[in-house]
Short mmCIF file of C-alpha atoms and ligand atoms in Angstrom, two decimals:
data_model
loop_
_atom_site.label_atom_id
_atom_site.label_comp_id
_atom_site.label_asym_id
_atom_site.label_seq_id
_atom_site.Cartn_x
_atom_site.Cartn_y
_atom_site.Cartn_z
CA MET A 1 4.98 4.69 -5.62
CA PHE A 2 2.52 6.47 -3.37
CA ARG A 3 2.32 10.09 -3.57
CA LYS A 4 0.76 10.74 -0.15
CA ILE A 5 0.34 8.58 2.98
CA LEU A 6 -1.59 9.01 6.21
CA VAL A 7 0.30 7.96 9.31
CA ALA A 8 -2.51 6.88 11.59
CA ASN A 9 -0.58 6.71 14.82
CA ARG A 10 1.13 8.95 17.19
CA SER A 11 4.41 9.50 19.12
CA GLU A 12 7.91 7.69 18.15
CA ILE A 13 6.40 5.16 15.72
CA ALA A 14 4.38 7.87 13.79
CA VAL A 15 7.81 10.12 13.61
CA ARG A 16 9.72 6.88 12.45
CA ILE A 17 7.22 6.31 9.50
CA LEU A 18 6.98 9.98 8.72
CA ARG A 19 11.00 10.21 8.33
CA ALA A 20 10.56 7.10 5.83
CA CYS A 21 7.94 9.20 3.96
CA ARG A 22 10.33 12.15 3.74
CA GLU A 23 13.20 10.20 2.46
CA MET A 24 11.15 8.24 -0.14
CA GLY A 25 9.92 11.81 -1.29
CA ILE A 26 6.21 10.87 -0.25
CA THR A 27 4.04 13.47 1.11
CA SER A 28 2.85 12.60 4.71
CA ALA A 29 -0.39 13.36 6.79
CA THR A 30 -0.93 12.44 10.18
CA VAL A 31 -3.74 12.59 13.08
CA TYR A 32 -3.89 13.82 16.20
CA SER A 33 -6.40 13.92 19.18
CA ASP A 34 -7.10 17.02 21.62
CA VAL A 35 -4.16 16.20 23.97
CA ASP A 36 -1.84 15.73 20.85
CA ARG A 37 -2.29 19.13 19.52
CA ASP A 38 1.09 19.87 19.96
CA ALA A 39 2.62 16.43 19.84
CA LEU A 40 6.05 15.71 18.18
CA HIS A 41 4.45 13.69 15.19
CA VAL A 42 2.28 16.42 14.36
CA ARG A 43 5.47 18.56 13.70
CA TYR A 44 7.01 16.05 11.53
CA ALA A 45 4.25 15.57 9.15
CA ASP A 46 3.42 17.65 5.92
CA GLU A 47 -0.20 18.02 7.28
CA ALA A 48 -1.97 16.96 10.54
CA TYR A 49 -5.53 16.50 10.79
CA TYR A 50 -7.71 16.59 14.21
CA VAL A 51 -9.54 13.39 14.48
CA GLY A 52 -11.16 13.64 17.95
CA PRO A 53 -11.00 13.68 21.82
CA SER A 54 -8.08 12.31 23.79
CA PRO A 55 -9.52 8.82 24.49
CA ALA A 56 -7.87 6.76 22.11
CA ARG A 57 -11.51 5.03 20.91
CA GLU A 58 -12.57 8.58 20.12
CA SER A 59 -9.65 9.25 17.94
CA TYR A 60 -6.81 7.03 17.02
CA LEU A 61 -9.26 4.09 16.98
CA ASN A 62 -12.03 6.07 15.23
CA ILE A 63 -11.92 3.74 11.81
CA GLU A 64 -14.36 5.95 9.99
CA ARG A 65 -12.82 9.18 11.24
CA ILE A 66 -9.43 8.00 10.20
CA ILE A 67 -10.71 6.66 6.89
CA GLU A 68 -12.45 9.84 6.14
CA THR A 69 -9.54 11.88 6.98
CA ALA A 70 -7.20 9.80 4.60
CA LYS A 71 -9.78 10.54 1.86
CA LYS A 72 -10.03 14.25 2.59
CA ALA A 73 -6.29 14.51 2.63
CA GLY A 74 -5.89 12.72 -0.56
CA CYS A 75 -3.92 9.82 0.68
CA GLU A 76 -3.60 6.74 -1.09
CA ALA A 77 -2.44 4.57 1.73
CA ILE A 78 -2.54 4.34 5.47
CA HIS A 79 0.32 3.36 7.65
CA PRO A 80 -1.01 2.25 11.15
CA GLY A 81 2.33 1.76 13.05
CA TYR A 82 1.83 -0.43 16.04
CA GLY A 83 -1.00 -0.74 18.47
CA PHE A 84 -4.14 1.12 17.77
CA LEU A 85 -5.44 -0.21 14.35
CA ALA A 86 -2.39 -1.96 13.19
CA GLU A 87 -3.80 -5.40 13.66
CA ASN A 88 -7.67 -4.36 13.26
CA ALA A 89 -8.95 -6.57 10.26
CA GLU A 90 -12.15 -4.62 10.14
CA PHE A 91 -9.87 -1.38 9.69
CA ALA A 92 -7.87 -3.14 6.93
CA ALA A 93 -11.20 -4.31 5.03
CA ARG A 94 -12.66 -0.76 5.34
CA CYS A 95 -9.38 0.67 3.83
CA GLN A 96 -9.78 -1.99 0.81
CA GLU A 97 -13.49 -0.88 0.56
CA GLU A 98 -12.34 2.75 0.35
CA GLY A 99 -9.89 1.97 -2.48
CA ILE A 100 -7.02 3.04 0.30
CA VAL A 101 -4.10 0.67 0.61
CA PHE A 102 -3.45 -0.59 4.18
CA ILE A 103 0.30 -0.64 4.72
CA GLY A 104 0.53 -4.02 6.23
CA PRO A 105 -0.58 -7.42 5.57
CA PRO A 106 -3.90 -8.74 3.69
CA LYS A 107 -6.78 -8.58 6.24
CA GLU A 108 -7.19 -12.68 5.76
CA ALA A 109 -3.78 -13.02 7.27
CA ILE A 110 -4.60 -10.62 10.12
CA VAL A 111 -7.52 -12.53 10.74
CA ALA A 112 -5.70 -15.88 10.52
CA MET A 113 -2.85 -15.13 12.75
CA GLY A 114 -5.09 -13.27 15.35
CA SER A 115 -6.68 -16.90 16.17
CA LYS A 116 -3.93 -18.53 17.97
CA THR A 117 -5.44 -22.16 17.01
CA VAL A 118 -5.58 -21.03 13.32
CA ALA A 119 -1.99 -19.77 13.60
CA ARG A 120 -0.85 -23.08 15.12
CA ARG A 121 -2.67 -24.98 12.65
CA THR A 122 -1.27 -22.96 9.77
CA ALA A 123 2.30 -23.14 11.14
CA ARG A 124 2.13 -26.91 11.75
CA ALA A 125 0.74 -27.39 8.17
CA ALA A 126 3.93 -25.35 6.81
CA GLY A 127 6.25 -27.99 8.90
CA ALA A 128 7.13 -25.46 11.60
CA PRO A 129 7.80 -27.13 14.96
CA VAL A 130 4.71 -25.96 17.29
CA ILE A 131 4.43 -26.22 20.85
CA PRO A 132 2.76 -29.60 21.77
CA GLY A 133 -0.85 -28.83 22.68
CA THR A 134 -3.97 -28.37 20.93
CA LEU A 135 -5.07 -26.97 17.69
CA GLU A 136 -8.72 -26.39 18.25
CA PRO A 137 -10.46 -24.38 20.96
CA LEU A 138 -11.75 -26.66 23.70
CA SER A 139 -14.68 -27.22 26.04
CA ASP A 140 -13.92 -27.42 30.06
CA GLU A 141 -14.22 -31.22 29.63
CA GLU A 142 -11.81 -31.38 26.85
CA ILE A 143 -9.36 -29.20 28.50
CA VAL A 144 -9.25 -31.67 31.60
CA THR A 145 -8.71 -34.79 29.24
CA LYS A 146 -6.31 -33.06 26.93
CA ALA A 147 -4.31 -31.77 29.82
CA ARG A 148 -3.71 -35.26 31.17
CA GLU A 149 -2.54 -36.37 27.74
CA ILE A 150 -0.22 -33.49 27.25
CA GLY A 151 1.06 -33.93 30.77
CA TYR A 152 1.24 -31.04 33.47
CA PRO A 153 2.29 -28.27 33.79
CA VAL A 154 0.47 -27.04 30.86
CA MET A 155 -0.53 -23.57 29.53
CA LEU A 156 -4.05 -22.71 29.24
CA LYS A 157 -4.17 -19.99 26.48
CA ALA A 158 -6.84 -17.83 24.96
CA VAL A 159 -7.49 -18.31 21.35
CA SER A 160 -7.91 -14.71 20.73
CA GLY A 161 -5.10 -13.90 23.05
CA GLY A 162 -1.47 -13.30 22.53
CA GLY A 163 1.06 -11.15 24.51
CA GLY A 164 0.12 -13.05 27.54
CA LYS A 165 -3.52 -11.94 28.17
CA GLY A 166 -5.91 -14.82 29.33
CA MET A 167 -2.85 -17.18 29.68
CA ARG A 168 -2.64 -19.29 33.05
CA LEU A 169 0.07 -21.75 33.85
CA VAL A 170 -1.64 -24.89 35.39
CA GLU A 171 0.66 -26.98 37.40
CA ASN A 172 -1.73 -29.93 38.08
CA GLU A 173 -5.39 -31.09 37.80
CA SER A 174 -6.65 -29.76 41.10
CA GLU A 175 -5.95 -26.12 39.77
CA MET A 176 -7.74 -26.60 36.47
CA ALA A 177 -11.23 -25.79 37.40
CA SER A 178 -10.55 -22.35 38.73
CA ALA A 179 -7.83 -21.64 36.15
CA ILE A 180 -10.29 -22.30 33.28
CA ARG A 181 -12.77 -20.00 34.97
CA MET A 182 -10.30 -17.22 35.32
CA ALA A 183 -8.81 -17.54 31.99
CA ARG A 184 -12.33 -17.48 30.36
CA SER A 185 -13.32 -14.26 32.05
CA GLU A 186 -10.07 -12.57 31.30
CA ALA A 187 -10.33 -13.56 27.73
CA LYS A 188 -13.92 -12.59 27.56
CA SER A 189 -13.29 -9.21 28.75
CA ALA A 190 -10.10 -8.55 26.77
CA PHE A 191 -11.09 -9.96 23.47
CA ASN A 192 -14.93 -10.76 23.80
CA ASP A 193 -14.03 -14.28 22.89
CA ASP A 194 -13.51 -16.97 26.11
CA SER A 195 -12.37 -19.81 23.88
CA LEU A 196 -9.23 -21.38 25.20
CA TYR A 197 -6.82 -24.11 24.17
CA LEU A 198 -3.81 -25.98 25.75
CA GLU A 199 -0.10 -25.98 25.25
CA LYS A 200 2.51 -27.95 26.97
CA TYR A 201 4.61 -25.66 29.38
CA ILE A 202 7.85 -24.74 28.29
CA GLU A 203 10.15 -24.03 31.35
CA ASN A 204 12.16 -20.75 31.38
CA PRO A 205 11.82 -20.09 27.71
CA ARG A 206 13.64 -17.38 25.92
CA HIS A 207 11.84 -15.25 23.50
CA VAL A 208 13.30 -15.34 19.97
CA GLU A 209 11.71 -13.59 17.08
CA MET A 210 12.45 -13.72 13.60
CA GLN A 211 11.74 -10.43 11.29
CA ILE A 212 10.56 -11.17 7.85
CA LEU A 213 9.75 -9.22 4.70
CA VAL A 214 7.61 -10.65 1.96
CA ASP A 215 6.26 -8.97 -1.06
CA LYS A 216 2.98 -9.45 -2.80
CA GLU A 217 4.59 -11.94 -5.41
CA GLY A 218 5.49 -14.05 -2.37
CA ARG A 219 9.33 -13.20 -2.30
CA GLY A 220 10.57 -13.25 1.05
CA VAL A 221 13.77 -12.54 2.97
CA TYR A 222 14.36 -12.94 6.69
CA LEU A 223 16.47 -10.33 8.58
CA GLY A 224 17.70 -12.41 11.48
CA GLU A 225 16.31 -12.77 14.85
CA ARG A 226 15.82 -10.57 18.04
CA GLU A 227 16.08 -11.62 21.33
CA CYS A 228 13.25 -10.21 23.50
CA SER A 229 13.43 -12.11 26.72
CA ILE A 230 13.80 -9.10 28.92
CA GLN A 231 10.08 -8.49 29.55
CA ARG A 232 7.87 -7.37 32.37
CA ARG A 233 4.32 -8.58 32.56
CA HIS A 234 4.43 -9.27 28.92
CA GLN A 235 5.86 -5.97 28.03
CA LYS A 236 9.25 -6.20 26.04
CA VAL A 237 11.88 -3.75 27.96
CA ILE A 238 15.09 -4.56 26.24
CA GLU A 239 15.57 -6.45 22.91
CA GLU A 240 18.76 -7.18 20.90
CA SER A 241 20.06 -8.70 17.64
CA PRO A 242 21.56 -10.98 17.16
CA SER A 243 20.80 -13.52 20.10
CA VAL A 244 23.57 -14.99 21.87
CA LEU A 245 22.06 -18.33 21.48
CA MET A 246 21.99 -18.10 17.75
CA THR A 247 24.15 -19.86 15.28
CA GLU A 248 24.20 -19.33 11.59
CA GLY A 249 22.64 -22.85 11.05
CA LEU A 250 19.95 -22.36 13.55
CA ARG A 251 19.27 -19.05 12.24
CA ARG A 252 18.80 -20.32 8.58
CA GLU A 253 16.34 -22.82 10.06
CA MET A 254 14.40 -20.55 11.89
CA GLY A 255 14.31 -17.94 9.03
CA GLU A 256 13.16 -20.37 6.51
CA VAL A 257 10.48 -21.85 9.01
CA ALA A 258 9.31 -18.31 9.42
CA LEU A 259 8.94 -17.69 5.71
CA LYS A 260 7.14 -21.00 5.36
CA VAL A 261 4.59 -19.83 7.99
CA ALA A 262 4.27 -16.61 6.25
CA ARG A 263 3.60 -18.24 2.94
CA ALA A 264 1.26 -20.61 4.24
CA ALA A 265 -0.67 -17.93 5.80
CA GLY A 266 -0.73 -15.71 2.46
CA TYR A 267 1.26 -13.09 4.26
CA TYR A 268 2.86 -10.13 2.86
CA SER A 269 4.71 -6.84 4.41
CA ALA A 270 6.89 -6.84 7.24
CA GLY A 271 5.94 -9.25 9.83
CA THR A 272 7.41 -11.12 12.98
CA VAL A 273 7.26 -14.77 13.64
CA GLU A 274 7.69 -15.42 17.28
CA PHE A 275 9.31 -18.44 18.90
CA LEU A 276 10.09 -19.72 22.43
CA MET A 277 13.34 -21.38 22.62
CA ASP A 278 14.08 -23.92 25.50
CA ALA A 279 17.32 -24.70 27.41
CA ASN A 280 18.44 -26.98 24.71
CA ARG A 281 18.12 -24.29 21.89
CA ARG A 282 14.92 -26.28 20.58
CA PHE A 283 12.51 -23.40 19.08
CA TYR A 284 8.89 -23.55 18.84
CA PHE A 285 6.55 -21.49 16.88
CA LEU A 286 4.57 -19.10 19.30
CA GLU A 287 2.63 -16.62 17.39
CA VAL A 288 2.94 -14.09 14.24
CA ASN A 289 2.96 -10.39 15.01
CA THR A 290 1.20 -8.81 11.69
CA ARG A 291 2.60 -5.50 12.19
CA LEU A 292 5.66 -3.07 12.31
CA GLN A 293 6.94 -3.85 15.84
CA VAL A 294 8.45 -1.45 18.47
CA GLU A 295 11.86 -3.34 18.36
CA HIS A 296 12.38 -3.23 14.42
CA PRO A 297 15.23 -0.85 14.85
CA VAL A 298 17.69 -3.43 16.45
CA THR A 299 17.29 -5.64 13.14
CA GLU A 300 17.62 -2.26 11.10
CA MET A 301 20.95 -1.37 12.97
CA VAL A 302 22.43 -4.97 12.16
CA THR A 303 21.23 -5.34 8.74
CA GLY A 304 21.04 -1.92 7.43
CA VAL A 305 17.68 -2.58 5.83
CA ASP A 306 15.12 0.01 6.27
CA ILE A 307 12.22 -2.09 7.52
CA VAL A 308 9.76 0.73 7.20
CA LYS A 309 10.66 1.83 3.65
CA GLU A 310 10.52 -1.73 2.47
CA MET A 311 6.94 -2.23 4.12
CA ILE A 312 5.79 0.90 2.12
CA ARG A 313 7.45 -0.41 -1.13
CA ILE A 314 5.78 -3.67 -0.72
CA ALA A 315 2.34 -1.81 -0.06
CA ALA A 316 2.73 -0.21 -3.18
CA GLY A 317 3.25 -3.35 -5.09
CA GLY A 318 7.02 -3.04 -5.58
CA ASP A 319 9.71 -5.84 -5.35
CA LEU A 320 11.77 -6.12 -2.19
CA SER A 321 15.00 -4.20 -2.65
CA ILE A 322 17.21 -7.31 -1.42
CA SER A 323 17.54 -10.88 -1.63
CA GLN A 324 18.52 -13.38 1.04
CA ASP A 325 22.04 -13.25 -0.13
CA ASP A 326 22.18 -9.39 0.23
CA VAL A 327 21.28 -9.72 4.10
CA GLN A 328 24.18 -9.69 6.00
CA MET A 329 24.06 -9.39 9.77
CA ARG A 330 27.03 -7.00 11.18
CA GLY A 331 27.87 -6.46 14.73
CA HIS A 332 25.30 -5.98 17.70
CA ALA A 333 22.58 -3.89 18.40
CA ILE A 334 20.41 -3.22 21.92
CA GLU A 335 17.30 -1.56 22.38
CA CYS A 336 16.26 0.16 25.66
CA ARG A 337 12.65 1.02 25.72
CA ILE A 338 12.19 4.40 27.54
CA TYR A 339 8.83 4.21 29.27
CA ALA A 340 7.23 7.10 31.13
CA GLU A 341 7.14 4.95 34.38
CA ASP A 342 8.91 4.82 37.59
CA PRO A 343 11.17 2.13 38.05
CA PHE A 344 11.59 2.63 41.72
CA ASN A 345 7.77 2.46 42.25
CA ASN A 346 6.72 -0.68 40.77
CA PHE A 347 6.95 0.94 37.16
CA LEU A 348 3.85 3.02 37.99
CA PRO A 349 2.93 5.41 35.02
CA SER A 350 4.45 8.70 35.34
CA PRO A 351 2.84 11.18 32.92
CA GLY A 352 3.62 14.97 33.10
CA THR A 353 5.67 17.52 31.30
CA ILE A 354 9.13 17.01 30.23
CA ILE A 355 10.93 20.14 31.85
CA GLY A 356 14.32 19.23 30.82
CA MET A 357 15.77 16.83 28.11
CA ARG A 358 19.23 15.78 26.89
CA LEU A 359 19.49 13.11 24.33
CA PRO A 360 22.39 10.77 23.87
CA ASP A 361 24.19 10.85 20.37
CA GLY A 362 27.74 9.83 19.21
CA PRO A 363 29.06 6.70 17.36
CA GLY A 364 26.44 3.85 17.27
CA VAL A 365 23.71 5.60 18.90
CA ARG A 366 19.91 5.92 17.78
CA VAL A 367 17.28 7.36 19.45
CA ASP A 368 13.71 7.26 18.27
CA ARG A 369 11.67 9.41 20.32
CA GLY A 370 8.18 10.59 20.34
CA VAL A 371 8.66 13.78 22.80
CA PHE A 372 10.85 16.87 23.19
CA GLU A 373 11.63 19.42 26.00
CA GLY A 374 8.33 21.20 26.87
CA ALA A 375 6.18 18.21 25.70
CA VAL A 376 3.49 16.86 27.72
CA VAL A 377 3.34 12.92 28.07
CA PRO A 378 -0.53 12.12 28.25
CA MET A 379 -1.94 9.51 30.57
CA GLU A 380 -4.31 8.30 27.82
CA TYR A 381 -1.78 6.41 25.68
CA ASP A 382 0.93 3.61 25.93
CA PRO A 383 3.70 4.99 28.08
CA ILE A 384 6.58 4.47 25.72
CA ILE A 385 8.23 7.84 25.01
CA GLY A 386 11.15 6.65 23.13
CA LYS A 387 13.83 4.10 22.45
CA LEU A 388 17.56 4.17 22.77
CA ILE A 389 18.95 1.86 20.06
CA VAL A 390 22.95 1.22 20.39
CA TRP A 391 25.23 -0.55 17.67
CA GLY A 392 28.74 -2.06 18.28
CA ARG A 393 30.82 -4.21 16.55
CA ASP A 394 30.08 -6.95 19.09
CA ARG A 395 27.72 -7.36 22.18
CA VAL A 396 30.53 -6.02 24.47
CA GLU A 397 30.77 -2.82 22.71
CA ALA A 398 27.04 -2.55 22.34
CA VAL A 399 26.45 -2.86 25.86
CA GLU A 400 29.53 -0.27 26.57
CA ARG A 401 27.67 2.21 24.17
CA ALA A 402 24.38 1.66 25.89
CA ARG A 403 25.91 2.42 29.21
CA ARG A 404 27.65 5.34 27.98
CA ALA A 405 24.51 6.70 26.05
CA LEU A 406 22.21 6.10 29.03
CA SER A 407 24.80 8.08 31.11
CA GLU A 408 24.25 10.96 28.70
CA PHE A 409 20.40 10.63 28.64
CA VAL A 410 18.56 13.06 30.90
CA ILE A 411 14.75 13.40 31.10
CA LYS A 412 13.62 15.78 33.66
CA GLY A 413 9.90 16.36 35.00
CA ILE A 414 8.78 12.73 34.57
CA LYS A 415 10.19 9.54 35.79
CA THR A 416 11.52 7.13 33.28
CA THR A 417 12.70 3.70 32.84
CA ILE A 418 16.44 4.92 32.17
CA PRO A 419 17.74 4.07 35.59
CA PHE A 420 16.34 0.45 35.16
CA HIS A 421 18.37 0.14 31.97
CA VAL A 422 21.50 1.38 33.84
CA ARG A 423 20.84 -1.51 36.16
CA VAL A 424 20.41 -4.23 33.72
CA MET A 425 23.51 -3.06 31.59
CA GLU A 426 25.66 -3.84 34.69
CA ASN A 427 23.85 -7.09 35.75
CA PRO A 428 26.07 -9.96 35.46
CA LEU A 429 23.42 -12.30 34.18
CA PHE A 430 22.52 -9.93 31.28
CA LEU A 431 26.14 -9.48 30.49
CA SER A 432 26.84 -12.98 30.37
CA GLY A 433 23.78 -13.63 28.16
CA ASP A 434 22.70 -16.19 30.60
CA PHE A 435 19.34 -15.01 30.98
CA ASP A 436 15.63 -15.92 30.06
CA THR A 437 11.95 -14.60 30.51
CA THR A 438 12.01 -14.79 34.14
CA PHE A 439 15.02 -12.30 34.68
CA ILE A 440 13.09 -9.27 35.68
CA ASP A 441 11.03 -11.19 37.96
CA THR A 442 13.86 -13.25 39.65
CA VAL A 443 16.54 -10.66 39.32
CA PHE A 444 15.37 -7.20 38.88
CA LYS A 445 12.13 -6.95 40.82
CA LYS A 446 13.23 -5.11 43.76
CA MET A 447 13.66 -1.81 42.59
CA GLU A 448 10.92 -0.67 44.72
CA GLY A 449 12.03 1.82 47.19
CA GLU A 450 15.65 1.81 45.96
CA ARG A 451 17.40 5.27 45.53
CA VAL A 452 19.70 5.87 43.00
CA PRO A 453 23.25 6.50 44.78
CA ARG A 454 24.76 9.84 44.12
CA LEU A 455 27.49 8.16 42.13
CA MET A 456 24.95 6.66 39.91
CA ASP A 457 23.11 9.89 39.48
CA ILE A 458 26.28 11.45 38.27
CA ALA A 459 26.84 8.64 35.89
CA LEU A 460 23.26 8.99 34.64
CA GLY A 461 24.29 12.38 33.39
CA THR A 462 21.79 14.28 35.68
CA VAL A 463 24.23 16.72 37.08
CA ALA A 464 24.39 19.22 34.58
CA VAL A 465 20.62 19.52 34.70
CA HIS A 466 20.42 19.46 38.51
CA LYS A 467 22.58 22.41 38.50
CA TYR A 468 19.96 24.40 36.82
CA LEU A 469 16.86 22.90 38.08
CA GLU A 470 17.69 21.70 41.60
CA ASP A 471 20.23 22.34 44.31
CA VAL A 472 22.03 19.03 43.96
CA ALA A 473 25.26 19.81 42.05
CA PRO A 474 26.85 21.45 45.15
CA LYS A 475 26.28 18.68 47.21
CA THR A 476 28.45 16.21 44.82
CA ALA A 477 31.83 15.83 44.05
CA SER A 478 32.93 17.27 40.85
CA PRO A 479 32.08 15.04 37.86
CA VAL A 480 35.74 14.49 36.86
CA GLN A 481 36.46 13.22 40.35
CA VAL A 482 33.56 10.99 40.39
CA HIS A 483 34.25 9.92 37.09
CA ALA A 484 37.68 8.18 37.85
CA GLU A 485 35.99 5.97 40.25
CA SER A 486 32.71 5.24 38.39
CA PRO A 487 31.32 1.98 38.24
CA TRP A 488 31.30 1.92 34.49
CA ARG A 489 35.10 1.54 34.28
CA LEU A 490 35.02 -1.46 36.62
CA TYR A 491 32.05 -3.19 34.80
CA GLY A 492 33.90 -2.39 31.78
CA ARG A 493 36.62 -4.41 32.85
CA LYS A 494 34.77 -7.24 33.84
CA LEU A 495 32.81 -7.18 30.66
CA GLN A 496 36.12 -7.34 28.63
CA LEU A 497 37.10 -10.54 30.53
CA ARG A 498 33.87 -12.24 29.23
CA THR A 499 34.38 -11.32 25.69
CA GLY A 500 35.62 -14.87 24.89
CA LEU A 501 32.20 -16.39 25.92
CA TRP A 502 30.58 -14.88 22.92
C1 MV4 B 1 4.37 -19.96 27.02
C2 MV4 B 1 5.45 -20.07 28.02
C3 MV4 B 1 5.44 -21.28 28.36
N1 MV4 B 1 5.03 -22.08 27.64
N2 MV4 B 1 3.76 -20.81 26.46
C4 MV4 B 1 3.97 -14.98 27.35
C5 MV4 B 1 3.61 -14.12 26.34
C6 MV4 B 1 2.90 -14.94 25.24
N3 MV4 B 1 3.54 -14.38 23.95
C7 MV4 B 1 3.60 -16.31 25.34
N4 MV4 B 1 4.14 -16.35 26.64
C8 MV4 B 1 4.53 -17.55 27.32
N5 MV4 B 1 4.04 -18.63 26.57
C9 MV4 B 1 4.18 -22.02 26.85
N6 MV4 B 1 3.63 -23.04 26.12
C10 MV4 B 1 5.77 -18.70 28.43
C11 MV4 B 1 5.37 -17.79 28.19
C12 MV4 B 1 6.00 -16.41 28.84
C13 MV4 B 1 6.66 -15.48 28.19
C14 MV4 B 1 7.18 -15.82 26.88
C15 MV4 B 1 7.93 -14.87 26.33
C16 MV4 B 1 8.54 -13.79 26.80
C17 MV4 B 1 8.24 -13.79 28.19
C18 MV4 B 1 7.54 -14.56 28.96
C19 MV4 B 1 7.14 -14.44 30.34
C20 MV4 B 1 6.34 -15.29 31.13
C21 MV4 B 1 5.88 -16.14 30.19
#
């Protein structure tokens, strides 16, 4: 096992990985930029090294500086977390050249899965159901011909894309010329690669992804699926496991497909194989995420497997600590991503100083966070400041705990997505499980200009802090009184009635 690891990331994911190091008895080091001098991850690491100015490209993305830091600190391995250098094949290659273990998949797998057409060819060769479409990049002329063959509507996608960038829905041939132009230019500026391919458009799909672990010997397990259909502009906002659509048979099928794709790509480490699922529960391979994902905790909550520790063990050449038979999914987990964004103002970023914070806890509650009371949320990086993950014996209990935990969760000084999650947790479509990737756009778009009603404010748990920070409390009824007519009880009853559906 490694003696010392460099965690080349920041915020909640750096903290998460540093915790795994501590549990494994591995000495940890981390890196920080100017603005992160006092950041939480710096405090959780055994050592922290300054790597440059605040802009990510000069610090967290500075490959040579990070490698040099790992060597200086005497680290045998680097964990990249997610984002930044996590899916950067050049970085993985540089680690290898310097004799440092990259805690992630082999660089060849990053390159292969980074090309969506190579990924589709690999998946197809492995026998995975792939969305009908092309397996090669196309010229403008080929796009028009192939689109006719596939049949409109089609999705025009960037070969180097993923996550929705450079993607265009094209309903008919008259829209094609301008769609090609826009997609190529978007892809060119985002990935420096303007090549495109085509897929048949899947209407109102659900995003279901399979978590896998594969060791360097090629032994693998799947840890079940995550339902990630609640997204906003291709950013996931809520994830849960299991998916309400899943059956045991379907899970086994999807899990085995995911492992076959991974093996065909020469993959090892933790990874995620993404699928789109249509209204008939047919699933199609979408892409492979060659990294630890933001939403990994929901899988940890239902399987009890520590994905980060397994990932480190695999990187060190160790065996998986579990076989497929050991993997049991128990209960239901839901993750609410807490972003420093204003849900009442089109999710505008809301950087600033956190002047007050109360974290939820109690039964079935986990909070992974990158901030603390007094912390500054900088504008330079991803606005995710933490995640609330709840576990319940079933989906109903998980939702009840999410509501309860959200009602305890207070962050003052910046705007957060907490009130947004409160709304989703009371939304009938979400509660019924009958939602797809259009959920936020169709049902939840109109939070602009809305104000949280006083009752809601109390349910949010803000009263206690208001008492000290603002003069709101005197204007409200006492918490006890309001509680008696709190919307939560009502919705809680409605929810109980729905239990039979799942
Ligand atoms: C699609 C699709 C429909 N048909 N591909 C968006 C993000 C990227 N990872 C893939 N995406 C989609 N690809 C075909 N052939 C619909 C989406 C899509 C979507 C997928 C998952 C979650 C949310 C989404 C929101 C809009 C569109």
